[in-house]
Amino acid sequence: MNLLVLGTGGREHALAYKLAQDDKVKTVFVATGNAGTKSEPKLQNVALDIKDHKAVATFCQNNGIEFVLVGAEAPLVAGIVDDLQKENIKVWGCSQYCSQLEGSKAFAKDFMVKHAIPTAFYEVFSEVAPAKDFVKQQGTPIVIKADGLAAGKGVIVAMNEAEAFGAIDDMLSGNKFGQAGSRVVIEEFLAGEEASFICMIDGKNILPMATSQDHKRIFEGDKGDNTGGMGAYSPAPVVTDEVHQKVMNQIIRPVVQAMADNGTPYTGFLYAGLMIDKDSNPKVIEFNCRFGDPETQPIMMRLKSSLVDLIMLGLDGNLPSVAEWDDRPALGIVLAGRDYPQGSNKGDVITGLGETDDVKIFHAGTAVNDKGEIITSGGRIVCVTALGESIKDAQTKALAVCEQVQFDGKQYRRDIGWRAIGR
């Protein structure tokens, strides 16, 4: 069978790589992919404008695509699932309505309050003065979020009033995030430990993926600016059996039930970014309507079940409740360009991309130049992902390969997994 994955990053490389491991698969087309998907066995990049939904549908019809996997968030928010379904093309992802859980933080917060899903106290603003007044009333630390999609960078945790006011000015008057920042959600600062809880959902059945923890901050010790993610590991020890049950009962099942009751059943991946407090109570920081990046990379390294089979069962409404996982933990470290997260880097040659049995390099911001060299083409360049007998072992293996990969301005964190190792 032939499949199509939509997206260009490390998440899409990992998903396509996993799909291609199934013997039933002939070719996984990736639109538009990167240098990693270009060189992977059974993967083929295709220059397809994924904003042109009709062109995507025509490609599927002309190439016998069994199903489309939507990796990135922008096509979901743009309604590609709805448009492909109208053409009788099977597609794994959620509808445009459901994708508002990620596409609008205000929608998501209102949805959570309506359905009694635990989350931080908040208000929504489109004007600078009342937003600043709210900050003065609430005090700091406080969290400022751009309402729309901002590639994982539209969240500012302001530790003082000056930082909060700066974020409000940047978003509402400085247009830092464009239309995504035309409204802001300001919410209480939640203390605790973060975790990523990702599920597959077929409208009614829920399959939890292996738990994971992302590292958002650019610098070691979780310092500096928020990014799209500097590394992740799986499983996350903070998600105990008790926490797992609370997340399913208080968060995931209510979302699925509410969407079904609304006549807009949720299908595809659902990612709940959680803050877990000292009493093991989870609250939702944010929802994403697709797999996380870089969480996908370690999770796909651990998944032993066929992702093809799981998606096909999900498309038929028969998603199982459990999958098979490698008992070994996995850890991924993002190598980013010198200008990340403020900018991207393009054209620098990358060397030392050798892999081992337990270490896989998933490409994100990479391309191939006219000389056939792999070059940088983004902010996050690659994610070096390793399986190990422990989180520390996986970290050690990943770090060894991080050192051998070379490109101008390379930066990465050497402490990914520090919370789990500290336990």
Tab-separated table of C-alpha atoms in Angstrom:
chain	number	residue	atom	x	y	z
A	1	MET	CA	0.000	0.000	0.000
A	2	ASN	CA	0.972	3.654	-0.454
A	3	LEU	CA	0.571	6.232	2.305
A	4	LEU	CA	0.944	10.011	2.534
A	5	VAL	CA	2.290	11.975	5.526
A	6	LEU	CA	1.786	15.743	5.599
A	7	GLY	CA	4.533	17.842	7.220
A	8	THR	CA	8.229	18.640	7.141
A	9	GLY	CA	9.635	18.189	10.635
A	10	GLY	CA	11.121	15.625	12.965
A	11	ARG	CA	7.659	14.460	13.954
A	12	GLU	CA	6.818	13.611	10.355
A	13	HIS	CA	10.160	11.852	9.817
A	14	ALA	CA	9.494	9.689	12.893
A	15	LEU	CA	5.907	8.886	11.897
A	16	ALA	CA	6.845	8.094	8.294
A	17	TYR	CA	9.783	5.963	9.461
A	18	LYS	CA	7.453	3.989	11.712
A	19	LEU	CA	4.828	3.523	8.997
A	20	ALA	CA	7.481	2.264	6.559
A	21	GLN	CA	8.480	-0.530	8.949
A	22	ASP	CA	5.227	-2.342	8.119
A	23	ASP	CA	5.699	-5.000	5.425
A	24	LYS	CA	2.364	-4.029	3.858
A	25	VAL	CA	3.703	-0.605	2.952
A	26	LYS	CA	5.280	-0.032	-0.452
A	27	THR	CA	5.892	3.740	-0.296
A	28	VAL	CA	5.324	6.449	2.277
A	29	PHE	CA	5.135	9.762	0.454
A	30	VAL	CA	6.014	12.792	2.597
A	31	ALA	CA	4.856	16.285	1.664
A	32	THR	CA	7.166	17.985	1.690
A	33	GLY	CA	9.595	16.203	3.980
A	34	ASN	CA	13.258	16.952	4.625
A	35	ALA	CA	16.713	15.494	3.950
A	36	GLY	CA	16.033	12.625	6.354
A	37	THR	CA	12.815	11.504	4.699
A	38	LYS	CA	14.502	11.933	1.318
A	39	SER	CA	17.113	9.278	2.144
A	40	GLU	CA	15.042	6.838	4.220
A	41	PRO	CA	14.133	3.434	2.669
A	42	LYS	CA	10.535	3.289	1.371
A	43	LEU	CA	10.084	7.030	1.956
A	44	GLN	CA	9.723	9.497	-0.895
A	45	ASN	CA	9.450	13.270	-0.643
A	46	VAL	CA	6.885	14.945	-2.856
A	47	ALA	CA	6.723	18.646	-3.715
A	48	LEU	CA	3.081	19.098	-2.834
A	49	ASP	CA	1.555	22.319	-1.510
A	50	ILE	CA	-0.365	21.044	1.509
A	51	LYS	CA	-2.257	24.330	1.676
A	52	ASP	CA	-3.851	23.325	-1.648
A	53	HIS	CA	-6.319	20.712	-0.436
A	54	LYS	CA	-7.553	19.931	-3.945
A	55	ALA	CA	-3.986	19.202	-5.083
A	56	VAL	CA	-3.504	16.881	-2.101
A	57	ALA	CA	-6.736	15.052	-2.944
A	58	THR	CA	-5.718	14.692	-6.593
A	59	PHE	CA	-2.316	13.301	-5.587
A	60	CYS	CA	-4.009	10.728	-3.357
A	61	GLN	CA	-6.352	9.647	-6.131
A	62	ASN	CA	-3.547	9.390	-8.690
A	63	ASN	CA	-1.176	7.445	-6.422
A	64	GLY	CA	-3.479	4.937	-4.758
A	65	ILE	CA	-3.027	6.386	-1.273
A	66	GLU	CA	-4.555	4.068	1.350
A	67	PHE	CA	-4.707	6.821	3.960
A	68	VAL	CA	-3.256	10.238	4.765
A	69	LEU	CA	-1.626	10.952	8.126
A	70	VAL	CA	-1.689	14.660	8.970
A	71	GLY	CA	1.417	15.349	11.025
A	72	ALA	CA	1.401	19.123	11.369
A	73	GLU	CA	-1.166	21.365	13.066
A	74	ALA	CA	-1.655	24.042	10.401
A	75	PRO	CA	-3.375	21.730	7.861
A	76	LEU	CA	-5.737	20.460	10.581
A	77	VAL	CA	-6.747	23.984	11.551
A	78	ALA	CA	-7.202	24.782	7.840
A	79	GLY	CA	-9.721	21.927	7.521
A	80	ILE	CA	-7.799	19.474	5.360
A	81	VAL	CA	-9.393	16.459	7.059
A	82	ASP	CA	-12.886	17.683	6.206
A	83	ASP	CA	-11.898	18.436	2.597
A	84	LEU	CA	-10.217	15.051	1.999
A	85	GLN	CA	-13.143	13.179	3.531
A	86	LYS	CA	-15.467	14.946	1.091
A	87	GLU	CA	-13.384	13.304	-1.654
A	88	ASN	CA	-13.764	9.874	0.047
A	89	ILE	CA	-10.088	9.823	0.981
A	90	LYS	CA	-9.227	8.160	4.283
A	91	VAL	CA	-7.353	10.515	6.566
A	92	TRP	CA	-6.070	10.233	10.133
A	93	GLY	CA	-6.521	13.536	11.913
A	94	CYS	CA	-9.247	15.616	13.507
A	95	SER	CA	-11.835	17.878	11.915
A	96	GLN	CA	-11.499	21.623	11.577
A	97	TYR	CA	-13.988	22.087	14.413
A	98	CYS	CA	-12.115	19.792	16.798
A	99	SER	CA	-8.775	21.319	15.841
A	100	GLN	CA	-9.857	24.557	17.502
A	101	LEU	CA	-8.655	22.900	20.701
A	102	GLU	CA	-5.184	23.741	19.407
A	103	GLY	CA	-5.927	26.509	16.930
A	104	SER	CA	-7.503	28.803	19.516
A	105	LYS	CA	-6.380	28.801	23.130
A	106	ALA	CA	-9.463	30.840	24.011
A	107	PHE	CA	-11.713	28.151	22.484
A	108	ALA	CA	-9.800	25.469	24.372
A	109	LYS	CA	-10.059	27.273	27.717
A	110	ASP	CA	-13.777	27.945	27.266
A	111	PHE	CA	-14.284	24.281	26.287
A	112	MET	CA	-12.449	23.064	29.391
A	113	VAL	CA	-14.451	25.291	31.721
A	114	LYS	CA	-17.741	24.220	30.111
A	115	HIS	CA	-16.895	20.539	30.530
A	116	ALA	CA	-15.246	20.796	33.973
A	117	ILE	CA	-11.808	19.769	32.706
A	118	PRO	CA	-9.129	20.920	35.190
A	119	THR	CA	-7.084	23.859	33.924
A	120	ALA	CA	-5.627	27.173	35.091
A	121	PHE	CA	-7.794	30.221	35.838
A	122	TYR	CA	-7.701	32.642	32.874
A	123	GLU	CA	-9.074	35.648	31.002
A	124	VAL	CA	-8.959	36.543	27.278
A	125	PHE	CA	-7.933	39.996	26.027
A	126	SER	CA	-7.573	41.815	22.718
A	127	GLU	CA	-6.645	45.235	24.155
A	128	VAL	CA	-3.394	46.149	25.915
A	129	ALA	CA	-4.710	48.249	28.831
A	130	PRO	CA	-7.202	45.758	30.312
A	131	ALA	CA	-4.677	42.937	29.844
A	132	LYS	CA	-2.105	44.856	31.897
A	133	ASP	CA	-4.711	45.721	34.507
A	134	PHE	CA	-5.467	42.005	34.886
A	135	VAL	CA	-1.774	41.275	35.417
A	136	LYS	CA	-1.617	43.968	38.114
A	137	GLN	CA	-4.617	42.413	39.861
A	138	GLN	CA	-3.334	38.846	39.694
A	139	GLY	CA	0.365	39.413	40.289
A	140	THR	CA	3.265	37.354	38.975
A	141	PRO	CA	4.443	34.826	37.954
A	142	ILE	CA	1.757	34.656	35.285
A	143	VAL	CA	1.447	33.099	31.824
A	144	ILE	CA	0.791	35.044	28.601
A	145	LYS	CA	-0.299	33.022	25.550
A	146	ALA	CA	-0.927	34.017	21.957
A	147	ASP	CA	-4.415	32.748	21.099
A	148	GLY	CA	-3.525	31.160	17.756
A	149	LEU	CA	-0.827	28.906	16.311
A	150	ALA	CA	2.693	30.172	17.011
A	151	ALA	CA	4.852	27.081	16.360
A	152	GLY	CA	5.205	26.325	20.051
A	153	LYS	CA	6.725	29.731	20.818
A	154	GLY	CA	3.630	31.777	21.684
A	155	VAL	CA	3.772	31.162	25.435
A	156	ILE	CA	5.605	33.482	27.822
A	157	VAL	CA	5.973	32.574	31.487
A	158	ALA	CA	6.424	36.031	32.977
A	159	MET	CA	8.227	36.004	36.320
A	160	ASN	CA	7.674	39.711	36.932
A	161	GLU	CA	5.399	42.521	35.814
A	162	ALA	CA	7.893	43.933	33.311
A	163	GLU	CA	8.136	40.579	31.481
A	164	ALA	CA	4.349	40.267	31.440
A	165	PHE	CA	3.863	43.780	30.078
A	166	GLY	CA	6.553	43.156	27.454
A	167	ALA	CA	4.818	39.991	26.275
A	168	ILE	CA	1.450	41.761	26.079
A	169	ASP	CA	2.981	44.620	24.081
A	170	ASP	CA	4.781	42.190	21.751
A	171	MET	CA	1.625	40.220	21.008
A	172	LEU	CA	-1.162	42.806	20.992
A	173	SER	CA	0.605	45.912	19.672
A	174	GLY	CA	3.949	44.644	18.368
A	175	ASN	CA	2.364	41.954	16.182
A	176	LYS	CA	5.187	39.532	17.113
A	177	PHE	CA	3.059	36.483	16.290
A	178	GLY	CA	0.897	38.056	13.588
A	179	GLN	CA	-2.770	37.074	13.601
A	180	ALA	CA	-2.024	34.365	16.187
A	181	GLY	CA	-1.349	37.078	18.762
A	182	SER	CA	-4.301	39.353	18.004
A	183	ARG	CA	-5.868	37.949	21.175
A	184	VAL	CA	-4.057	36.758	24.278
A	185	VAL	CA	-5.000	34.333	26.992
A	186	ILE	CA	-3.588	35.310	30.381
A	187	GLU	CA	-3.695	32.556	32.964
A	188	GLU	CA	-2.449	31.634	36.395
A	189	PHE	CA	0.999	30.138	36.750
A	190	LEU	CA	0.807	26.444	37.624
A	191	ALA	CA	3.533	24.866	39.751
A	192	GLY	CA	4.508	21.228	39.399
A	193	GLU	CA	6.031	18.902	36.823
A	194	GLU	CA	5.004	18.809	33.175
A	195	ALA	CA	4.140	15.719	31.154
A	196	SER	CA	2.831	14.991	27.671
A	197	PHE	CA	-0.154	12.651	27.473
A	198	ILE	CA	-0.883	11.649	23.874
A	199	CYS	CA	-3.721	9.404	22.690
A	200	MET	CA	-5.135	7.978	19.503
A	201	ILE	CA	-8.919	8.415	19.304
A	202	ASP	CA	-11.405	7.033	16.749
A	203	GLY	CA	-14.435	9.030	17.851
A	204	LYS	CA	-15.237	6.790	20.802
A	205	ASN	CA	-12.323	4.433	21.557
A	206	ILE	CA	-9.134	5.755	23.181
A	207	LEU	CA	-5.634	4.300	22.903
A	208	PRO	CA	-3.149	6.049	25.222
A	209	MET	CA	0.360	6.271	23.804
A	210	ALA	CA	3.443	5.863	25.990
A	211	THR	CA	3.846	8.845	28.314
A	212	SER	CA	6.593	11.389	27.733
A	213	GLN	CA	8.075	14.630	29.018
A	214	ASP	CA	9.155	17.527	26.806
A	215	HIS	CA	11.797	20.148	27.646
A	216	LYS	CA	10.545	23.493	26.329
A	217	ARG	CA	13.215	25.907	27.528
A	218	ILE	CA	16.219	26.691	25.352
A	219	PHE	CA	18.881	26.380	28.080
A	220	GLU	CA	19.876	23.685	30.561
A	221	GLY	CA	18.149	23.712	33.906
A	222	ASP	CA	14.939	24.741	32.096
A	223	LYS	CA	16.136	28.337	31.709
A	224	GLY	CA	15.601	30.867	28.941
A	225	ASP	CA	12.971	31.254	26.233
A	226	ASN	CA	10.258	28.752	25.449
A	227	THR	CA	10.831	26.798	22.250
A	228	GLY	CA	8.989	24.180	20.231
A	229	GLY	CA	10.899	21.633	22.328
A	230	MET	CA	14.597	20.923	22.940
A	231	GLY	CA	14.226	17.243	23.750
A	232	ALA	CA	11.943	14.621	25.250
A	233	TYR	CA	11.970	11.212	26.830
A	234	SER	CA	9.540	8.338	27.322
A	235	PRO	CA	8.137	7.081	29.628
A	236	ALA	CA	7.617	9.936	32.106
A	237	PRO	CA	7.859	8.628	35.687
A	238	VAL	CA	5.720	11.521	36.956
A	239	VAL	CA	2.734	9.882	35.241
A	240	THR	CA	2.096	7.177	37.821
A	241	ASP	CA	-0.817	4.744	37.512
A	242	GLU	CA	-2.804	7.091	39.749
A	243	VAL	CA	-2.064	10.111	37.559
A	244	HIS	CA	-2.788	8.078	34.409
A	245	GLN	CA	-6.271	7.212	35.673
A	246	LYS	CA	-6.981	10.816	36.663
A	247	VAL	CA	-5.927	12.060	33.213
A	248	MET	CA	-8.133	9.534	31.455
A	249	ASN	CA	-11.162	10.136	33.697
A	250	GLN	CA	-10.912	13.894	34.201
A	251	ILE	CA	-9.460	15.041	30.860
A	252	ILE	CA	-9.328	12.639	27.906
A	253	ARG	CA	-12.697	10.886	28.274
A	254	PRO	CA	-14.575	14.166	28.880
A	255	VAL	CA	-13.081	15.623	25.671
A	256	VAL	CA	-14.092	12.584	23.631
A	257	GLN	CA	-17.588	12.506	25.153
A	258	ALA	CA	-18.163	16.241	24.699
A	259	MET	CA	-17.118	16.177	21.052
A	260	ALA	CA	-19.312	13.132	20.388
A	261	ASP	CA	-22.297	14.768	22.118
A	262	ASN	CA	-21.726	17.867	19.982
A	263	GLY	CA	-21.990	15.802	16.793
A	264	THR	CA	-18.326	16.460	15.990
A	265	PRO	CA	-16.595	13.202	16.992
A	266	TYR	CA	-12.877	13.494	17.688
A	267	THR	CA	-10.606	11.317	15.549
A	268	GLY	CA	-6.830	11.349	15.269
A	269	PHE	CA	-4.188	12.203	17.846
A	270	LEU	CA	-4.937	14.259	20.947
A	271	TYR	CA	-2.090	15.653	23.016
A	272	ALA	CA	-2.758	16.983	26.500
A	273	GLY	CA	0.120	19.048	27.858
A	274	LEU	CA	-0.189	18.614	31.612
A	275	MET	CA	1.052	20.163	34.823
A	276	ILE	CA	1.020	17.647	37.664
A	277	ASP	CA	1.089	19.116	41.165
A	278	LYS	CA	2.620	17.721	44.359
A	279	ASP	CA	-0.636	15.924	45.155
A	280	SER	CA	-0.608	14.097	41.779
A	281	ASN	CA	-3.462	16.189	40.396
A	282	PRO	CA	-3.174	17.010	36.671
A	283	LYS	CA	-4.285	20.237	35.015
A	284	VAL	CA	-4.253	20.958	31.282
A	285	ILE	CA	-1.728	23.562	30.153
A	286	GLU	CA	-2.692	23.166	26.494
A	287	PHE	CA	-4.208	20.794	23.985
A	288	ASN	CA	-2.566	19.877	20.692
A	289	CYS	CA	-4.455	18.014	18.006
A	290	ARG	CA	-1.473	16.067	16.701
A	291	PHE	CA	1.569	14.245	17.995
A	292	GLY	CA	4.103	16.364	19.859
A	293	ASP	CA	7.503	17.239	18.462
A	294	PRO	CA	9.966	16.120	19.872
A	295	GLU	CA	7.850	13.623	21.863
A	296	THR	CA	7.030	11.659	18.703
A	297	GLN	CA	10.628	10.622	18.188
A	298	PRO	CA	11.199	8.688	21.458
A	299	ILE	CA	7.625	7.364	21.464
A	300	MET	CA	7.954	5.957	17.935
A	301	MET	CA	11.292	4.379	18.904
A	302	ARG	CA	9.442	2.478	21.645
A	303	LEU	CA	6.283	1.519	19.709
A	304	LYS	CA	6.376	-2.173	18.745
A	305	SER	CA	2.817	-2.391	17.382
A	306	SER	CA	2.260	-1.557	13.719
A	307	LEU	CA	1.285	2.098	13.420
A	308	VAL	CA	-0.329	1.214	10.090
A	309	ASP	CA	-2.576	-1.360	11.749
A	310	LEU	CA	-3.488	0.991	14.594
A	311	ILE	CA	-4.509	3.765	12.198
A	312	MET	CA	-6.492	1.434	9.971
A	313	LEU	CA	-8.321	0.024	12.991
A	314	GLY	CA	-8.961	3.588	14.117
A	315	LEU	CA	-10.337	4.574	10.720
A	316	ASP	CA	-12.785	1.663	11.015
A	317	GLY	CA	-13.796	2.692	14.547
A	318	ASN	CA	-12.150	-0.354	16.116
A	319	LEU	CA	-9.139	1.194	17.860
A	320	PRO	CA	-7.739	-1.119	20.576
A	321	SER	CA	-7.211	0.155	24.113
A	322	VAL	CA	-3.579	-0.977	24.392
A	323	ALA	CA	-0.506	-1.152	22.150
A	324	GLU	CA	2.773	-3.051	22.474
A	325	TRP	CA	5.806	-1.099	23.702
A	326	ASP	CA	9.521	-1.687	24.067
A	327	ASP	CA	10.228	-1.836	27.809
A	328	ARG	CA	13.366	0.238	27.310
A	329	PRO	CA	13.045	4.016	27.714
A	330	ALA	CA	13.934	6.342	24.847
A	331	LEU	CA	15.331	9.877	24.888
A	332	GLY	CA	15.690	12.455	22.134
A	333	ILE	CA	17.933	15.528	22.079
A	334	VAL	CA	17.265	18.356	19.622
A	335	LEU	CA	20.233	19.972	17.882
A	336	ALA	CA	19.202	23.517	17.018
A	337	GLY	CA	20.720	26.329	14.995
A	338	ARG	CA	22.550	29.253	16.560
A	339	ASP	CA	19.589	31.642	16.058
A	340	TYR	CA	16.915	29.364	17.520
A	341	PRO	CA	14.289	30.091	18.847
A	342	GLN	CA	14.329	33.657	17.475
A	343	GLY	CA	15.237	32.588	13.943
A	344	SER	CA	16.271	29.744	11.662
A	345	ASN	CA	19.558	28.849	10.006
A	346	LYS	CA	19.913	27.828	6.386
A	347	GLY	CA	22.722	26.582	4.214
A	348	ASP	CA	25.252	25.301	6.761
A	349	VAL	CA	26.638	21.851	5.881
A	350	ILE	CA	25.878	19.071	8.388
A	351	THR	CA	28.342	16.216	8.921
A	352	GLY	CA	28.662	13.246	11.285
A	353	LEU	CA	25.131	11.918	10.789
A	354	GLY	CA	26.092	8.311	11.503
A	355	GLU	CA	23.626	6.147	13.454
A	356	THR	CA	23.941	3.047	15.632
A	357	ASP	CA	21.537	0.186	16.369
A	358	ASP	CA	20.043	2.018	19.345
A	359	VAL	CA	20.351	5.589	18.051
A	360	LYS	CA	18.269	7.123	15.275
A	361	ILE	CA	18.683	10.655	13.904
A	362	PHE	CA	15.342	12.168	12.948
A	363	HIS	CA	15.658	15.174	10.662
A	364	ALA	CA	13.646	18.377	11.046
A	365	GLY	CA	15.151	21.542	9.548
A	366	THR	CA	17.335	19.893	6.913
A	367	ALA	CA	17.591	19.967	3.124
A	368	VAL	CA	19.947	18.778	0.377
A	369	ASN	CA	21.979	21.304	-1.632
A	370	ASP	CA	23.092	21.142	-5.280
A	371	LYS	CA	26.242	19.254	-4.263
A	372	GLY	CA	24.226	16.538	-2.547
A	373	GLU	CA	25.279	17.752	0.904
A	374	ILE	CA	22.828	17.800	3.805
A	375	ILE	CA	22.404	21.357	5.045
A	376	THR	CA	20.516	23.262	7.725
A	377	SER	CA	17.102	24.607	6.790
A	378	GLY	CA	15.309	25.631	9.966
A	379	GLY	CA	15.552	26.295	13.678
A	380	ARG	CA	15.494	22.777	15.067
A	381	ILE	CA	17.815	20.785	12.816
A	382	VAL	CA	17.734	17.135	13.961
A	383	CYS	CA	16.621	15.105	16.982
A	384	VAL	CA	19.114	12.455	18.090
A	385	THR	CA	17.016	9.696	19.677
A	386	ALA	CA	18.281	6.686	21.606
A	387	LEU	CA	16.924	3.581	23.311
A	388	GLY	CA	18.636	2.586	26.547
A	389	GLU	CA	18.388	0.281	29.538
A	390	SER	CA	17.589	3.399	31.602
A	391	ILE	CA	16.931	7.081	30.947
A	392	LYS	CA	20.561	7.767	31.886
A	393	ASP	CA	21.800	5.100	29.459
A	394	ALA	CA	19.643	6.515	26.653
A	395	GLN	CA	20.909	10.005	27.456
A	396	THR	CA	24.536	8.859	27.335
A	397	LYS	CA	24.046	7.172	23.957
A	398	ALA	CA	22.255	10.187	22.501
A	399	LEU	CA	24.854	12.644	23.767
A	400	ALA	CA	27.672	10.640	22.144
A	401	VAL	CA	26.007	11.015	18.740
A	402	CYS	CA	25.153	14.675	19.413
A	403	GLU	CA	28.870	15.327	19.784
A	404	GLN	CA	29.706	13.723	16.435
A	405	VAL	CA	27.055	15.654	14.469
A	406	GLN	CA	28.562	18.939	13.319
A	407	PHE	CA	27.216	22.142	11.784
A	408	ASP	CA	27.988	25.804	12.321
A	409	GLY	CA	26.363	27.259	15.449
A	410	LYS	CA	25.077	23.930	16.815
A	411	GLN	CA	23.401	24.239	20.199
A	412	TYR	CA	21.736	21.595	22.362
A	413	ARG	CA	20.913	20.735	25.945
A	414	ARG	CA	22.944	18.075	27.727
A	415	ASP	CA	20.452	17.644	30.559
A	416	ILE	CA	17.420	16.237	28.723
A	417	GLY	CA	15.786	13.744	31.088
A	418	TRP	CA	17.231	15.321	34.235
A	419	ARG	CA	14.024	15.001	36.248
A	420	ALA	CA	13.695	11.275	35.558
A	421	ILE	CA	17.396	10.687	36.220
A	422	GLY	CA	17.082	12.608	39.492
A	423	ARG	CA	14.367	10.253	40.635
